[in-house]
Amino acid sequence: MKKFYFLLAAFVAVTMTSCVKFKTEATVDVKVLKDGQPVPGAVVFKFKDNGLGAGITLSKSSASGSATADGGGIAHFELKSPDDLDPSDVAGVELNDEATFFFCTYNADDVRNSLVTVGVKTGDNKNVELVIEEINDGDE
């Protein structure tokens, strides 16, 4: 009897995963700028707003992903289901999800020196600018 329940559970799990299409649901290209110039090689960290707002970005260890800016200073992010956005197609039913993401960079002391907030929904292809600011002693 235990074997039957195990096989039934395995069958249900396989059936459910075959009904959900996991794929890239949206893209965000983040152009990193400092003093008006692109910053190739800058590492941009991605955070999904979990209800805490931008406070989640104070430590890059909470990031859900990162990308390195190319020669033009652009870091490309593919937001995928189910980690970033909900799947757009579940059992043939189309769904639309919307979420807020934070993209930021950190200086050599791991202090956040830039932040941009982006609302993204399924199907979006967004382009945003992230401006790195100098942090001086006494700045917060």
mmCIF file of N, CA and C in Angstrom:
data_model
loop_
_atom_site.group_PDB
_atom_site.id
_atom_site.type_symbol
_atom_site.label_atom_id
_atom_site.label_comp_id
_atom_site.label_asym_id
_atom_site.label_seq_id
_atom_site.Cartn_x
_atom_site.Cartn_y
_atom_site.Cartn_z
ATOM 1 N N MET A 1 0.813 -1.182 0.000
ATOM 2 C CA MET A 1 0.000 0.000 0.000
ATOM 3 C C MET A 1 0.870 1.265 0.000
ATOM 4 N N LYS A 2 1.977 1.252 0.751
ATOM 5 C CA LYS A 2 2.871 2.405 0.782
ATOM 6 C C LYS A 2 3.463 2.652 -0.602
ATOM 7 N N LYS A 3 3.742 1.570 -1.312
ATOM 8 C CA LYS A 3 4.316 1.702 -2.658
ATOM 9 C C LYS A 3 3.307 2.385 -3.592
ATOM 10 N N PHE A 4 2.041 2.038 -3.434
ATOM 11 C CA PHE A 4 0.996 2.644 -4.256
ATOM 12 C C PHE A 4 0.936 4.158 -4.024
ATOM 13 N N TYR A 5 0.948 4.589 -2.755
ATOM 14 C CA TYR A 5 0.895 6.016 -2.443
ATOM 15 C C TYR A 5 2.119 6.753 -2.976
ATOM 16 N N PHE A 6 3.283 6.115 -2.882
ATOM 17 C CA PHE A 6 4.500 6.724 -3.408
ATOM 18 C C PHE A 6 4.398 6.902 -4.923
ATOM 19 N N LEU A 7 3.930 5.882 -5.624
ATOM 20 C CA LEU A 7 3.785 5.973 -7.080
ATOM 21 C C LEU A 7 2.730 7.015 -7.456
ATOM 22 N N LEU A 8 1.648 7.090 -6.692
ATOM 23 C CA LEU A 8 0.613 8.077 -6.959
ATOM 24 C C LEU A 8 1.168 9.495 -6.770
ATOM 25 N N ALA A 9 1.917 9.693 -5.702
ATOM 26 C CA ALA A 9 2.518 11.010 -5.455
ATOM 27 C C ALA A 9 3.497 11.380 -6.562
ATOM 28 N N ALA A 10 4.290 10.430 -7.010
ATOM 29 C CA ALA A 10 5.245 10.677 -8.091
ATOM 30 C C ALA A 10 4.501 11.027 -9.380
ATOM 31 N N PHE A 11 3.415 10.333 -9.677
ATOM 32 C CA PHE A 11 2.626 10.595 -10.875
ATOM 33 C C PHE A 11 2.027 11.997 -10.834
ATOM 34 N N VAL A 12 1.473 12.387 -9.688
ATOM 35 C CA VAL A 12 0.878 13.712 -9.542
ATOM 36 C C VAL A 12 1.955 14.791 -9.720
ATOM 37 N N ALA A 13 3.129 14.576 -9.139
ATOM 38 C CA ALA A 13 4.213 15.562 -9.260
ATOM 39 C C ALA A 13 4.639 15.724 -10.710
ATOM 40 N N VAL A 14 4.794 14.631 -11.430
ATOM 41 C CA VAL A 14 5.191 14.695 -12.841
ATOM 42 C C VAL A 14 4.109 15.377 -13.661
ATOM 43 N N THR A 15 2.867 15.057 -13.391
ATOM 44 C CA THR A 15 1.755 15.661 -14.128
ATOM 45 C C THR A 15 1.691 17.170 -13.897
ATOM 46 N N MET A 16 1.865 17.592 -12.662
ATOM 47 C CA MET A 16 1.786 19.023 -12.355
ATOM 48 C C MET A 16 2.931 19.793 -13.007
ATOM 49 N N THR A 17 4.136 19.252 -13.002
ATOM 50 C CA THR A 17 5.254 19.984 -13.599
ATOM 51 C C THR A 17 5.150 20.028 -15.109
ATOM 52 N N SER A 18 4.481 19.064 -15.714
ATOM 53 C CA SER A 18 4.347 19.100 -17.165
ATOM 54 C C SER A 18 3.299 20.121 -17.607
ATOM 55 N N CYS A 19 2.456 20.586 -16.695
ATOM 56 C CA CYS A 19 1.431 21.567 -17.018
ATOM 57 C C CYS A 19 1.929 23.007 -16.897
ATOM 58 N N VAL A 20 3.058 23.199 -16.250
ATOM 59 C CA VAL A 20 3.581 24.537 -16.023
ATOM 60 C C VAL A 20 4.780 24.749 -16.935
ATOM 61 N N LYS A 21 4.777 25.867 -17.659
ATOM 62 C CA LYS A 21 5.895 26.181 -18.541
ATOM 63 C C LYS A 21 6.834 27.154 -17.837
ATOM 64 N N PHE A 22 8.045 26.685 -17.533
ATOM 65 C CA PHE A 22 9.049 27.529 -16.895
ATOM 66 C C PHE A 22 9.917 28.121 -17.983
ATOM 67 N N LYS A 23 9.959 29.452 -18.028
ATOM 68 C CA LYS A 23 10.689 30.108 -19.105
ATOM 69 C C LYS A 23 10.997 31.544 -18.704
ATOM 70 N N THR A 24 11.708 32.220 -19.580
ATOM 71 C CA THR A 24 11.961 33.638 -19.372
ATOM 72 C C THR A 24 10.647 34.386 -19.564
ATOM 73 N N GLU A 25 10.263 35.126 -18.537
ATOM 74 C CA GLU A 25 8.982 35.828 -18.566
ATOM 75 C C GLU A 25 9.134 37.313 -18.891
ATOM 76 N N ALA A 26 10.327 37.879 -18.622
ATOM 77 C CA ALA A 26 10.579 39.300 -18.886
ATOM 78 C C ALA A 26 12.093 39.520 -18.883
ATOM 79 N N THR A 27 12.521 40.655 -19.442
ATOM 80 C CA THR A 27 13.938 40.995 -19.413
ATOM 81 C C THR A 27 14.100 42.442 -18.938
ATOM 82 N N VAL A 28 15.240 42.681 -18.289
ATOM 83 C CA VAL A 28 15.588 44.030 -17.863
ATOM 84 C C VAL A 28 17.052 44.249 -18.220
ATOM 85 N N ASP A 29 17.322 45.313 -18.979
ATOM 86 C CA ASP A 29 18.683 45.720 -19.289
ATOM 87 C C ASP A 29 18.988 46.948 -18.433
ATOM 88 N N VAL A 30 20.012 46.802 -17.584
ATOM 89 C CA VAL A 30 20.391 47.867 -16.659
ATOM 90 C C VAL A 30 21.668 48.513 -17.180
ATOM 91 N N LYS A 31 21.580 49.800 -17.566
ATOM 92 C CA LYS A 31 22.754 50.541 -18.033
ATOM 93 C C LYS A 31 23.390 51.219 -16.832
ATOM 94 N N VAL A 32 24.630 50.826 -16.522
ATOM 95 C CA VAL A 32 25.342 51.359 -15.366
ATOM 96 C C VAL A 32 26.153 52.575 -15.799
ATOM 97 N N LEU A 33 25.931 53.708 -15.110
ATOM 98 C CA LEU A 33 26.608 54.965 -15.430
ATOM 99 C C LEU A 33 27.301 55.532 -14.198
ATOM 100 N N LYS A 34 28.457 56.158 -14.428
ATOM 101 C CA LYS A 34 29.145 56.909 -13.384
ATOM 102 C C LYS A 34 29.706 58.152 -14.048
ATOM 103 N N ASP A 35 29.388 59.302 -13.510
ATOM 104 C CA ASP A 35 29.783 60.580 -14.105
ATOM 105 C C ASP A 35 29.337 60.675 -15.565
ATOM 106 N N GLY A 36 28.159 60.102 -15.874
ATOM 107 C CA GLY A 36 27.601 60.170 -17.213
ATOM 108 C C GLY A 36 28.192 59.190 -18.213
ATOM 109 N N GLN A 37 29.142 58.362 -17.775
ATOM 110 C CA GLN A 37 29.797 57.405 -18.675
ATOM 111 C C GLN A 37 29.435 55.969 -18.301
ATOM 112 N N PRO A 38 29.316 55.077 -19.293
ATOM 113 C CA PRO A 38 29.046 53.666 -19.005
ATOM 114 C C PRO A 38 30.178 53.052 -18.179
ATOM 115 N N VAL A 39 29.829 52.071 -17.353
ATOM 116 C CA VAL A 39 30.808 51.404 -16.497
ATOM 117 C C VAL A 39 30.869 49.918 -16.875
ATOM 118 N N PRO A 40 31.745 49.561 -17.844
ATOM 119 C CA PRO A 40 31.887 48.152 -18.192
ATOM 120 C C PRO A 40 32.463 47.372 -17.010
ATOM 121 N N GLY A 41 32.001 46.142 -16.851
ATOM 122 C CA GLY A 41 32.520 45.277 -15.793
ATOM 123 C C GLY A 41 31.871 45.460 -14.439
ATOM 124 N N ALA A 42 30.973 46.428 -14.303
ATOM 125 C CA ALA A 42 30.280 46.623 -13.025
ATOM 126 C C ALA A 42 29.366 45.428 -12.761
ATOM 127 N N VAL A 43 29.369 44.968 -11.521
ATOM 128 C CA VAL A 43 28.491 43.858 -11.139
ATOM 129 C C VAL A 43 27.208 44.447 -10.562
ATOM 130 N N VAL A 44 26.094 44.102 -11.185
ATOM 131 C CA VAL A 44 24.780 44.590 -10.764
ATOM 132 C C VAL A 44 24.051 43.437 -10.083
ATOM 133 N N PHE A 45 23.494 43.713 -8.922
ATOM 134 C CA PHE A 45 22.779 42.693 -8.151
ATOM 135 C C PHE A 45 21.274 42.920 -8.270
ATOM 136 N N LYS A 46 20.543 41.810 -8.334
ATOM 137 C CA LYS A 46 19.081 41.838 -8.497
ATOM 138 C C LYS A 46 18.428 41.365 -7.202
ATOM 139 N N PHE A 47 17.391 42.098 -6.782
ATOM 140 C CA PHE A 47 16.614 41.749 -5.603
ATOM 141 C C PHE A 47 15.138 41.816 -5.971
ATOM 142 N N LYS A 48 14.368 40.850 -5.529
ATOM 143 C CA LYS A 48 12.914 40.910 -5.708
ATOM 144 C C LYS A 48 12.313 41.426 -4.413
ATOM 145 N N ASP A 49 11.439 42.407 -4.521
ATOM 146 C CA ASP A 49 10.805 42.980 -3.340
ATOM 147 C C ASP A 49 9.919 41.924 -2.686
ATOM 148 N N ASN A 50 10.242 41.618 -1.447
ATOM 149 C CA ASN A 50 9.471 40.617 -0.705
ATOM 150 C C ASN A 50 8.599 41.266 0.371
ATOM 151 N N GLY A 51 8.363 42.555 0.225
ATOM 152 C CA GLY A 51 7.547 43.269 1.181
ATOM 153 C C GLY A 51 8.359 44.142 2.128
ATOM 154 N N LEU A 52 9.685 44.008 2.102
ATOM 155 C CA LEU A 52 10.542 44.817 2.969
ATOM 156 C C LEU A 52 10.992 46.108 2.295
ATOM 157 N N GLY A 53 10.691 46.257 1.025
ATOM 158 C CA GLY A 53 11.130 47.443 0.301
ATOM 159 C C GLY A 53 12.619 47.401 0.023
ATOM 160 N N ALA A 54 13.202 48.576 -0.188
ATOM 161 C CA ALA A 54 14.612 48.667 -0.566
ATOM 162 C C ALA A 54 15.552 48.257 0.563
ATOM 163 N N GLY A 55 15.060 48.090 1.762
ATOM 164 C CA GLY A 55 15.891 47.654 2.881
ATOM 165 C C GLY A 55 16.570 46.323 2.627
ATOM 166 N N ILE A 56 15.968 45.503 1.791
ATOM 167 C CA ILE A 56 16.559 44.195 1.474
ATOM 168 C C ILE A 56 17.889 44.350 0.742
ATOM 169 N N THR A 57 18.123 45.499 0.120
ATOM 170 C CA THR A 57 19.328 45.694 -0.691
ATOM 171 C C THR A 57 20.537 46.157 0.114
ATOM 172 N N LEU A 58 20.387 46.342 1.422
ATOM 173 C CA LEU A 58 21.515 46.811 2.221
ATOM 174 C C LEU A 58 22.653 45.796 2.269
ATOM 175 N N SER A 59 22.340 44.530 2.079
ATOM 176 C CA SER A 59 23.368 43.486 2.042
ATOM 177 C C SER A 59 23.242 42.714 0.741
ATOM 178 N N LYS A 60 24.323 42.648 -0.011
ATOM 179 C CA LYS A 60 24.236 41.956 -1.299
ATOM 180 C C LYS A 60 24.076 40.453 -1.145
ATOM 181 N N SER A 61 24.253 39.934 0.070
ATOM 182 C CA SER A 61 24.058 38.500 0.289
ATOM 183 C C SER A 61 22.587 38.100 0.121
ATOM 184 N N SER A 62 21.678 39.074 0.147
ATOM 185 C CA SER A 62 20.253 38.798 -0.042
ATOM 186 C C SER A 62 19.846 38.805 -1.511
ATOM 187 N N ALA A 63 20.784 39.070 -2.402
ATOM 188 C CA ALA A 63 20.469 39.168 -3.837
ATOM 189 C C ALA A 63 20.006 37.826 -4.379
ATOM 190 N N SER A 64 19.097 37.896 -5.336
ATOM 191 C CA SER A 64 18.614 36.681 -5.986
ATOM 192 C C SER A 64 19.323 36.438 -7.312
ATOM 193 N N GLY A 65 20.262 37.310 -7.657
ATOM 194 C CA GLY A 65 21.032 37.121 -8.879
ATOM 195 C C GLY A 65 21.923 38.320 -9.137
ATOM 196 N N SER A 66 22.834 38.150 -10.085
ATOM 197 C CA SER A 66 23.712 39.252 -10.468
ATOM 198 C C SER A 66 24.123 39.077 -11.918
ATOM 199 N N ALA A 67 24.570 40.174 -12.505
ATOM 200 C CA ALA A 67 25.071 40.159 -13.881
ATOM 201 C C ALA A 67 26.166 41.202 -13.990
ATOM 202 N N THR A 68 27.134 40.933 -14.864
ATOM 203 C CA THR A 68 28.235 41.856 -15.085
ATOM 204 C C THR A 68 27.951 42.682 -16.335
ATOM 205 N N ALA A 69 28.155 43.976 -16.224
ATOM 206 C CA ALA A 69 27.899 44.885 -17.345
ATOM 207 C C ALA A 69 28.877 44.600 -18.488
ATOM 208 N N ASP A 70 28.369 44.658 -19.703
ATOM 209 C CA ASP A 70 29.197 44.425 -20.890
ATOM 210 C C ASP A 70 30.012 45.679 -21.216
ATOM 211 N N GLY A 71 30.656 45.700 -22.360
ATOM 212 C CA GLY A 71 31.494 46.822 -22.774
ATOM 213 C C GLY A 71 30.753 48.141 -22.862
ATOM 214 N N GLY A 72 29.433 48.101 -23.062
ATOM 215 C CA GLY A 72 28.628 49.319 -23.126
ATOM 216 C C GLY A 72 28.024 49.689 -21.786
ATOM 217 N N GLY A 73 28.399 48.944 -20.731
ATOM 218 C CA GLY A 73 27.878 49.222 -19.399
ATOM 219 C C GLY A 73 26.503 48.649 -19.137
ATOM 220 N N ILE A 74 26.067 47.676 -19.947
ATOM 221 C CA ILE A 74 24.722 47.117 -19.800
ATOM 222 C C ILE A 74 24.780 45.716 -19.195
ATOM 223 N N ALA A 75 24.059 45.555 -18.080
ATOM 224 C CA ALA A 75 23.900 44.255 -17.430
ATOM 225 C C ALA A 75 22.520 43.723 -17.824
ATOM 226 N N HIS A 76 22.486 42.532 -18.385
ATOM 227 C CA HIS A 76 21.241 41.944 -18.898
ATOM 228 C C HIS A 76 20.690 40.931 -17.898
ATOM 229 N N PHE A 77 19.411 41.075 -17.575
ATOM 230 C CA PHE A 77 18.747 40.142 -16.665
ATOM 231 C C PHE A 77 17.550 39.516 -17.361
ATOM 232 N N GLU A 78 17.473 38.197 -17.292
ATOM 233 C CA GLU A 78 16.291 37.465 -17.759
ATOM 234 C C GLU A 78 15.535 37.030 -16.517
ATOM 235 N N LEU A 79 14.329 37.532 -16.367
ATOM 236 C CA LEU A 79 13.498 37.177 -15.220
ATOM 237 C C LEU A 79 12.693 35.948 -15.596
ATOM 238 N N LYS A 80 12.928 34.882 -14.870
ATOM 239 C CA LYS A 80 12.354 33.587 -15.230
ATOM 240 C C LYS A 80 11.317 33.147 -14.211
ATOM 241 N N SER A 81 10.466 32.253 -14.659
ATOM 242 C CA SER A 81 9.530 31.621 -13.740
ATOM 243 C C SER A 81 10.171 30.315 -13.278
ATOM 244 N N PRO A 82 9.930 29.879 -12.084
ATOM 245 C CA PRO A 82 9.067 30.439 -11.049
ATOM 246 C C PRO A 82 9.808 31.321 -10.052
ATOM 247 N N ASP A 83 11.120 31.480 -10.192
ATOM 248 C CA ASP A 83 11.891 32.220 -9.190
ATOM 249 C C ASP A 83 11.588 33.713 -9.174
ATOM 250 N N ASP A 84 11.536 34.341 -10.340
ATOM 251 C CA ASP A 84 11.347 35.787 -10.410
ATOM 252 C C ASP A 84 9.884 36.183 -10.585
ATOM 253 N N LEU A 85 9.226 35.569 -11.519
ATOM 254 C CA LEU A 85 7.807 35.837 -11.789
ATOM 255 C C LEU A 85 7.072 34.509 -11.851
ATOM 256 N N ASP A 86 5.761 34.561 -11.640
ATOM 257 C CA ASP A 86 4.970 33.345 -11.756
ATOM 258 C C ASP A 86 4.955 32.882 -13.209
ATOM 259 N N PRO A 87 4.803 31.575 -13.442
ATOM 260 C CA PRO A 87 4.709 31.095 -14.827
ATOM 261 C C PRO A 87 3.565 31.767 -15.568
ATOM 262 N N SER A 88 3.772 32.066 -16.851
ATOM 263 C CA SER A 88 2.738 32.741 -17.626
ATOM 264 C C SER A 88 1.694 31.771 -18.156
ATOM 265 N N ASP A 89 1.963 30.481 -18.058
ATOM 266 C CA ASP A 89 1.047 29.478 -18.595
ATOM 267 C C ASP A 89 1.013 28.290 -17.648
ATOM 268 N N VAL A 90 -0.136 28.060 -17.002
ATOM 269 C CA VAL A 90 -0.315 26.917 -16.117
ATOM 270 C C VAL A 90 -1.509 26.133 -16.618
ATOM 271 N N ALA A 91 -1.254 24.908 -17.052
ATOM 272 C CA ALA A 91 -2.308 24.021 -17.553
ATOM 273 C C ALA A 91 -3.139 24.692 -18.641
ATOM 274 N N GLY A 92 -2.483 25.452 -19.502
ATOM 275 C CA GLY A 92 -3.157 26.089 -20.621
ATOM 276 C C GLY A 92 -3.829 27.403 -20.300
ATOM 277 N N VAL A 93 -3.783 27.817 -19.039
ATOM 278 C CA VAL A 93 -4.385 29.078 -18.633
ATOM 279 C C VAL A 93 -3.282 30.124 -18.553
ATOM 280 N N GLU A 94 -3.458 31.234 -19.282
ATOM 281 C CA GLU A 94 -2.444 32.286 -19.263
ATOM 282 C C GLU A 94 -2.605 33.150 -18.024
ATOM 283 N N LEU A 95 -1.474 33.419 -17.379
ATOM 284 C CA LEU A 95 -1.449 34.253 -16.187
ATOM 285 C C LEU A 95 -0.519 35.430 -16.423
ATOM 286 N N ASN A 96 -0.767 36.539 -15.761
ATOM 287 C CA ASN A 96 0.129 37.685 -15.806
ATOM 288 C C ASN A 96 0.552 37.992 -14.379
ATOM 289 N N ASP A 97 1.840 38.119 -14.175
ATOM 290 C CA ASP A 97 2.361 38.424 -12.863
ATOM 291 C C ASP A 97 3.068 39.768 -12.924
ATOM 292 N N GLU A 98 3.089 40.468 -11.816
ATOM 293 C CA GLU A 98 3.796 41.741 -11.725
ATOM 294 C C GLU A 98 4.547 41.755 -10.409
ATOM 295 N N ALA A 99 5.787 42.234 -10.445
ATOM 296 C CA ALA A 99 6.610 42.291 -9.241
ATOM 297 C C ALA A 99 7.523 43.505 -9.314
ATOM 298 N N THR A 100 8.026 43.900 -8.150
ATOM 299 C CA THR A 100 8.974 45.000 -8.065
ATOM 300 C C THR A 100 10.359 44.424 -7.824
ATOM 301 N N PHE A 101 11.326 44.915 -8.599
ATOM 302 C CA PHE A 101 12.713 44.479 -8.465
ATOM 303 C C PHE A 101 13.595 45.680 -8.167
ATOM 304 N N PHE A 102 14.653 45.425 -7.422
ATOM 305 C CA PHE A 102 15.675 46.429 -7.147
ATOM 306 C C PHE A 102 16.966 45.953 -7.801
ATOM 307 N N PHE A 103 17.657 46.863 -8.461
ATOM 308 C CA PHE A 103 18.965 46.572 -9.046
ATOM 309 C C PHE A 103 19.946 47.554 -8.427
ATOM 310 N N CYS A 104 21.093 47.066 -7.966
ATOM 311 C CA CYS A 104 22.053 47.969 -7.335
ATOM 312 C C CYS A 104 23.478 47.459 -7.471
ATOM 313 N N THR A 105 24.414 48.358 -7.181
ATOM 314 C CA THR A 105 25.834 48.038 -7.168
ATOM 315 C C THR A 105 26.376 48.382 -5.787
ATOM 316 N N TYR A 106 27.565 47.852 -5.503
ATOM 317 C CA TYR A 106 28.225 48.070 -4.218
ATOM 318 C C TYR A 106 29.666 48.497 -4.459
ATOM 319 N N ASN A 107 30.211 49.300 -3.535
ATOM 320 C CA ASN A 107 31.609 49.702 -3.651
ATOM 321 C C ASN A 107 32.516 48.616 -3.057
ATOM 322 N N ALA A 108 33.818 48.882 -2.988
ATOM 323 C CA ALA A 108 34.787 47.897 -2.497
ATOM 324 C C ALA A 108 34.550 47.523 -1.033
ATOM 325 N N ASP A 109 33.878 48.389 -0.283
ATOM 326 C CA ASP A 109 33.572 48.116 1.128
ATOM 327 C C ASP A 109 32.211 47.451 1.295
ATOM 328 N N ASP A 110 31.611 47.002 0.192
ATOM 329 C CA ASP A 110 30.285 46.373 0.177
ATOM 330 C C ASP A 110 29.179 47.308 0.664
ATOM 331 N N VAL A 111 29.350 48.584 0.404
ATOM 332 C CA VAL A 111 28.312 49.581 0.707
ATOM 333 C C VAL A 111 27.588 49.884 -0.601
ATOM 334 N N ARG A 112 26.260 49.825 -0.557
ATOM 335 C CA ARG A 112 25.468 50.093 -1.753
ATOM 336 C C ARG A 112 25.723 51.521 -2.226
ATOM 337 N N ASN A 113 26.063 51.667 -3.515
ATOM 338 C CA ASN A 113 26.329 53.007 -4.052
ATOM 339 C C ASN A 113 25.408 53.369 -5.218
ATOM 340 N N SER A 114 24.446 52.528 -5.505
ATOM 341 C CA SER A 114 23.440 52.853 -6.516
ATOM 342 C C SER A 114 22.226 51.956 -6.323
ATOM 343 N N LEU A 115 21.085 52.456 -6.732
ATOM 344 C CA LEU A 115 19.846 51.696 -6.602
ATOM 345 C C LEU A 115 18.838 52.211 -7.609
ATOM 346 N N VAL A 116 18.165 51.282 -8.291
ATOM 347 C CA VAL A 116 17.045 51.637 -9.153
ATOM 348 C C VAL A 116 15.934 50.620 -8.891
ATOM 349 N N THR A 117 14.705 51.127 -8.817
ATOM 350 C CA THR A 117 13.526 50.293 -8.580
ATOM 351 C C THR A 117 12.761 50.161 -9.888
ATOM 352 N N VAL A 118 12.369 48.918 -10.221
ATOM 353 C CA VAL A 118 11.699 48.659 -11.492
ATOM 354 C C VAL A 118 10.485 47.765 -11.255
ATOM 355 N N GLY A 119 9.325 48.216 -11.725
ATOM 356 C CA GLY A 119 8.139 47.372 -11.739
ATOM 357 C C GLY A 119 8.131 46.575 -13.041
ATOM 358 N N VAL A 120 8.014 45.267 -12.922
ATOM 359 C CA VAL A 120 8.086 44.397 -14.102
ATOM 360 C C VAL A 120 6.888 43.469 -14.107
ATOM 361 N N LYS A 121 6.299 43.314 -15.283
ATOM 362 C CA LYS A 121 5.213 42.346 -15.422
ATOM 363 C C LYS A 121 5.567 41.373 -16.551
ATOM 364 N N THR A 122 4.876 40.282 -16.585
ATOM 365 C CA THR A 122 5.103 39.255 -17.591
ATOM 366 C C THR A 122 5.101 39.870 -18.980
ATOM 367 N N GLY A 123 6.127 39.560 -19.770
ATOM 368 C CA GLY A 123 6.224 40.037 -21.143
ATOM 369 C C GLY A 123 7.004 41.329 -21.319
ATOM 370 N N ASP A 124 7.367 41.992 -20.215
ATOM 371 C CA ASP A 124 8.098 43.255 -20.317
ATOM 372 C C ASP A 124 9.526 43.067 -20.814
ATOM 373 N N ASN A 125 10.015 44.073 -21.537
ATOM 374 C CA ASN A 125 11.424 44.195 -21.923
ATOM 375 C C ASN A 125 11.813 45.623 -21.559
ATOM 376 N N LYS A 126 12.369 45.775 -20.371
ATOM 377 C CA LYS A 126 12.636 47.113 -19.838
ATOM 378 C C LYS A 126 14.108 47.485 -19.963
ATOM 379 N N ASN A 127 14.350 48.795 -20.114
ATOM 380 C CA ASN A 127 15.681 49.379 -20.103
ATOM 381 C C ASN A 127 15.686 50.458 -19.029
ATOM 382 N N VAL A 128 16.636 50.362 -18.091
ATOM 383 C CA VAL A 128 16.731 51.347 -17.013
ATOM 384 C C VAL A 128 18.182 51.784 -16.845
ATOM 385 N N GLU A 129 18.356 52.944 -16.213
ATOM 386 C CA GLU A 129 19.696 53.444 -15.919
ATOM 387 C C GLU A 129 19.947 53.373 -14.424
ATOM 388 N N LEU A 130 21.161 52.956 -14.085
ATOM 389 C CA LEU A 130 21.600 52.852 -12.704
ATOM 390 C C LEU A 130 22.822 53.740 -12.555
ATOM 391 N N VAL A 131 22.688 54.817 -11.781
ATOM 392 C CA VAL A 131 23.760 55.807 -11.647
ATOM 393 C C VAL A 131 24.531 55.557 -10.352
ATOM 394 N N ILE A 132 25.829 55.266 -10.488
ATOM 395 C CA ILE A 132 26.695 55.057 -9.325
ATOM 396 C C ILE A 132 27.094 56.418 -8.763
ATOM 397 N N GLU A 133 26.901 56.572 -7.469
ATOM 398 C CA GLU A 133 27.249 57.810 -6.789
ATOM 399 C C GLU A 133 28.417 57.555 -5.852
ATOM 400 N N GLU A 134 29.263 58.573 -5.706
ATOM 401 C CA GLU A 134 30.379 58.487 -4.758
ATOM 402 C C GLU A 134 29.827 58.582 -3.338
ATOM 403 N N ILE A 135 30.281 57.696 -2.474
ATOM 404 C CA ILE A 135 29.894 57.727 -1.070
ATOM 405 C C ILE A 135 31.059 58.334 -0.294
ATOM 406 N N ASN A 136 30.805 59.425 0.397
ATOM 407 C CA ASN A 136 31.832 60.084 1.213
ATOM 408 C C ASN A 136 31.624 59.736 2.676
ATOM 409 N N ASP A 137 32.668 59.842 3.481
ATOM 410 C CA ASP A 137 32.543 59.598 4.916
ATOM 411 C C ASP A 137 31.459 60.497 5.476
ATOM 412 N N GLY A 138 30.607 59.903 6.292
ATOM 413 C CA GLY A 138 29.511 60.668 6.889
ATOM 414 C C GLY A 138 28.228 60.569 6.098
ATOM 415 N N ASP A 139 28.298 60.108 4.813
ATOM 416 C CA ASP A 139 27.079 59.913 4.027
ATOM 417 C C ASP A 139 26.406 58.630 4.473
ATOM 418 N N GLU A 140 25.094 58.582 4.343
ATOM 419 C CA GLU A 140 24.379 57.355 4.664
ATOM 420 C C GLU A 140 23.638 56.876 3.454
#
